[in-house]
Coordinates of C-alpha atoms in Angstrom, one line a residue:
M1 CA 67.2 165.5 35.6
G2 CA 65.1 166.3 38.9
K3 CA 61.6 166.5 39.0
K4 CA 58.7 168.4 40.9
I5 CA 56.7 165.9 43.4
F6 CA 53.4 166.4 44.6
V7 CA 52.2 164.0 47.3
S8 CA 48.6 163.0 47.7
Y9 CA 47.4 161.8 51.6
K10 CA 45.0 162.2 54.7
Y11 CA 46.6 164.1 56.8
S12 CA 44.7 163.1 60.6
D13 CA 45.0 159.2 59.3
G14 CA 46.9 157.9 63.2
N15 CA 46.3 154.1 61.0
V16 CA 50.2 154.0 60.9
Q17 CA 52.9 152.5 62.1
A18 CA 54.6 154.7 64.5
L19 CA 58.2 156.9 63.9
P20 CA 61.0 157.3 66.3
R21 CA 60.2 161.0 66.1
H22 CA 56.9 161.4 66.6
R23 CA 55.9 157.7 68.1
F24 CA 52.3 157.5 69.1
D25 CA 51.0 160.7 67.6
T26 CA 52.5 159.7 64.1
T27 CA 50.0 160.3 61.3
A28 CA 50.8 160.1 57.4
R29 CA 51.8 164.1 57.5
H30 CA 54.8 163.2 59.2
Y31 CA 55.4 160.2 56.5
V32 CA 55.4 162.9 53.5
D33 CA 58.4 165.0 55.9
E34 CA 59.8 162.2 56.3
I35 CA 59.4 162.2 51.8
N36 CA 60.5 165.7 51.6
A37 CA 63.8 165.1 54.1
L38 CA 64.9 162.2 51.4
I39 CA 63.9 164.9 48.3
E40 CA 66.4 168.1 50.2
N41 CA 68.8 165.3 50.8
G42 CA 68.7 164.4 47.7
E43 CA 70.5 166.6 44.6
D44 CA 67.4 166.7 42.5
H45 CA 63.9 166.7 42.9
I46 CA 61.8 169.3 44.7
Y47 CA 58.8 169.5 46.8
K48 CA 55.5 170.9 45.8
G49 CA 53.1 169.9 48.3
E50 CA 51.9 171.5 51.2
N51 CA 54.3 172.8 54.1
D52 CA 53.2 170.9 57.7
G53 CA 52.2 174.3 59.1
E54 CA 50.6 175.1 55.8
S55 CA 47.4 174.6 57.0
M56 CA 43.4 174.3 54.5
V57 CA 40.9 174.2 57.6
T58 CA 40.0 177.5 57.0
L59 CA 40.3 177.7 53.2
K60 CA 36.7 177.4 51.0
D61 CA 36.9 174.1 48.6
S62 CA 37.1 176.2 45.7
T63 CA 40.3 178.3 47.8
I64 CA 42.0 175.0 48.8
G65 CA 41.1 173.2 45.2
S66 CA 42.9 176.0 43.3
K67 CA 45.7 175.6 45.5
L68 CA 46.3 172.2 45.2
G69 CA 45.5 172.3 41.2
D70 CA 48.3 174.9 41.5
K71 CA 50.6 172.1 43.3
I72 CA 49.5 169.6 40.7
F73 CA 49.8 171.4 37.4
D74 CA 53.7 172.3 38.5
S75 CA 54.4 168.7 39.2
S76 CA 56.0 165.8 37.2
V77 CA 55.1 162.7 39.5
T78 CA 52.7 162.4 42.5
I79 CA 53.0 160.1 45.0
V80 CA 49.8 158.8 46.6
L81 CA 50.5 157.3 50.1
I82 CA 48.0 154.1 50.6
S83 CA 46.9 154.2 55.1
E84 CA 44.9 151.8 56.3
G85 CA 42.5 154.9 57.1
M86 CA 43.0 157.2 54.3
K87 CA 39.2 156.6 53.4
N88 CA 36.4 158.3 55.4
P89 CA 33.1 156.1 54.6
L90 CA 30.5 158.1 56.1
V91 CA 31.4 160.7 53.1
Q92 CA 31.1 160.4 49.0
E93 CA 34.4 159.4 47.3
Q94 CA 34.1 162.8 44.9
E95 CA 34.0 164.6 48.2
Q96 CA 36.8 163.8 49.8
W97 CA 40.3 165.5 48.4
M98 CA 42.6 162.3 47.9
P99 CA 40.2 161.2 44.6
W100 CA 40.0 164.3 43.6
E101 CA 44.0 165.1 43.5
I102 CA 44.1 162.1 41.7
S103 CA 42.1 162.4 39.4
Y104 CA 43.5 165.9 39.0
S105 CA 47.3 164.2 38.4
L106 CA 45.6 162.4 36.0
R107 CA 44.8 164.7 33.4
Q108 CA 46.7 167.2 30.6
Q109 CA 45.5 170.4 32.0
S110 CA 45.7 174.4 30.5
R111 CA 46.8 177.2 32.6
G112 CA 47.4 180.5 31.0
G113 CA 48.3 179.6 27.3
N114 CA 50.5 176.5 29.4
N115 CA 50.2 172.9 29.1
S116 CA 50.1 170.3 31.5
K117 CA 51.3 166.4 30.3
T118 CA 49.6 163.5 32.6
N119 CA 51.9 163.3 36.3
A120 CA 53.5 159.5 36.6
M121 CA 52.3 157.9 39.1
L122 CA 53.2 156.5 42.3
A123 CA 51.9 154.6 45.2
V124 CA 53.0 153.7 48.5
V125 CA 51.9 152.0 50.7
L126 CA 52.5 152.6 54.4
P127 CA 52.8 149.9 57.3
N128 CA 49.5 149.7 60.2
R129 CA 50.3 150.8 63.7
Q130 CA 51.3 147.2 64.1
G131 CA 54.2 147.2 60.9
Q132 CA 52.3 145.0 58.2
Y133 CA 51.1 145.9 55.0
D134 CA 48.3 143.0 55.2
Y135 CA 45.2 144.7 55.3
F136 CA 45.7 145.7 51.8
I137 CA 48.9 143.5 50.3
R138 CA 48.7 139.8 50.8
E139 CA 52.3 138.5 50.3
N140 CA 53.1 134.9 49.0
A141 CA 49.6 134.2 48.1
C142 CA 50.6 131.5 45.5
P143 CA 52.0 128.6 47.2
V144 CA 53.6 128.0 43.7
C145 CA 55.1 131.4 42.1
N146 CA 54.3 132.7 45.8
C147 CA 52.4 135.7 44.1
R148 CA 50.5 138.2 45.8
I149 CA 47.7 139.6 46.0
L150 CA 46.7 142.9 46.0
K151 CA 43.2 144.0 48.3
T152 CA 42.3 146.4 45.8
D153 CA 38.6 147.0 47.2
F154 CA 40.2 148.3 50.0
L155 CA 41.2 151.4 47.6
F156 CA 39.3 154.7 46.2
Q157 CA 37.9 153.7 43.0
I158 CA 40.2 156.1 41.4
L159 CA 43.3 154.1 42.2
R160 CA 41.3 150.7 41.5
D161 CA 40.1 151.4 37.4
N162 CA 43.5 152.9 37.6
M163 CA 45.6 149.8 38.3
F164 CA 46.0 146.2 36.1
N165 CA 45.1 148.7 33.3
I166 CA 47.3 147.7 30.1
I167 CA 45.9 146.8 27.6
T168 CA 47.7 143.5 27.0
P169 CA 49.1 142.0 29.6
T170 CA 51.6 139.8 30.4
L171 CA 50.1 137.3 32.6
S172 CA 52.0 134.1 34.8
T173 CA 52.9 130.7 33.4
C174 CA 52.0 129.9 36.3
N175 CA 48.9 126.6 36.4
N176 CA 47.8 126.9 40.1
H177 CA 45.9 129.4 38.8
G178 CA 43.2 128.6 36.6
V179 CA 41.1 130.6 33.9
K180 CA 42.4 134.1 35.8
P181 CA 46.4 133.7 35.6
P182 CA 47.8 137.0 37.5
Y183 CA 49.8 140.0 35.7
W184 CA 53.3 139.8 35.9
G185 CA 55.5 143.2 35.2
Y186 CA 54.2 146.9 35.1
S187 CA 50.4 146.0 34.4
S188 CA 49.3 149.1 37.0
Y189 CA 49.6 153.3 35.8
I190 CA 49.8 153.9 38.8
H191 CA 52.5 151.8 40.3
L192 CA 52.6 149.8 43.5
V193 CA 55.6 149.8 46.3
K194 CA 55.8 149.1 50.1
W195 CA 57.1 152.2 52.6
I196 CA 60.3 150.1 53.1
D197 CA 60.8 149.4 49.6
F198 CA 60.5 153.4 48.6
I199 CA 62.4 155.0 51.7
A200 CA 65.6 152.3 50.6
D201 CA 66.1 153.8 47.1
M202 CA 63.3 155.9 45.8
D203 CA 64.8 157.0 43.2
E204 CA 64.5 153.8 41.7
Y205 CA 60.6 154.0 42.2
I206 CA 60.8 157.3 40.8
N207 CA 62.3 156.5 37.7
I208 CA 59.8 153.4 37.7
A209 CA 57.6 155.4 37.6
L210 CA 58.4 157.8 34.7
S211 CA 59.2 154.7 32.5
I212 CA 55.9 153.7 32.6
R213 CA 54.6 157.2 31.6
N214 CA 56.9 157.2 28.9
N215 CA 55.0 154.5 27.9
I216 CA 50.9 155.8 28.9
N217 CA 50.0 154.3 25.8
R218 CA 49.5 150.7 26.7
Y219 CA 47.4 151.5 29.3
T220 CA 44.0 152.5 29.9
L221 CA 43.1 155.8 32.2
V222 CA 40.2 156.2 34.4
L223 CA 40.4 160.2 35.5
C224 CA 37.3 160.4 37.6

């Protein structure tokens, strides 16, 4: 069954790998266009984010919040695009739109007598200008079990708080990690996937996020 999908991202972030159609002008927004094309070429899902020509620059923050809230309320899946320049270090996180959108997506909302459930959440990591993911993901960090390390300090706080937040984790038996063995399985409410894997099978990863939402009571959610 198709799902309504909202995408949270930093519109103007150009710290991403160039796409063939946009080359050196590529921004995170163009990756949203790629997702929208995947959705339109599929059979079921519906894109609920803003369109590229739908500028909100001249709108008041309250109006933007209302429009975004409408779109998130009417969606059941939120895809968060992780990009190297998504955070503005000069602006407090609570004043940036991505943390607000993520928080809204995690909440159960009531509007006009209708209720929405917490959205399924999927974080898609975009490659940087060099085509690498190592600004956030360190692959094969352990020479024994080849596990990976996520540099979560890079993320917005609300993303950090909703990763590795399963109440009863399954821990690795690898003896190369001392007293802090890595987690295995679906340990985060906000599941993570690299862009290259996501575009190979978008439905698979959306279904994983929906499966995690079906077991939402296994996770401790932080809403703000």
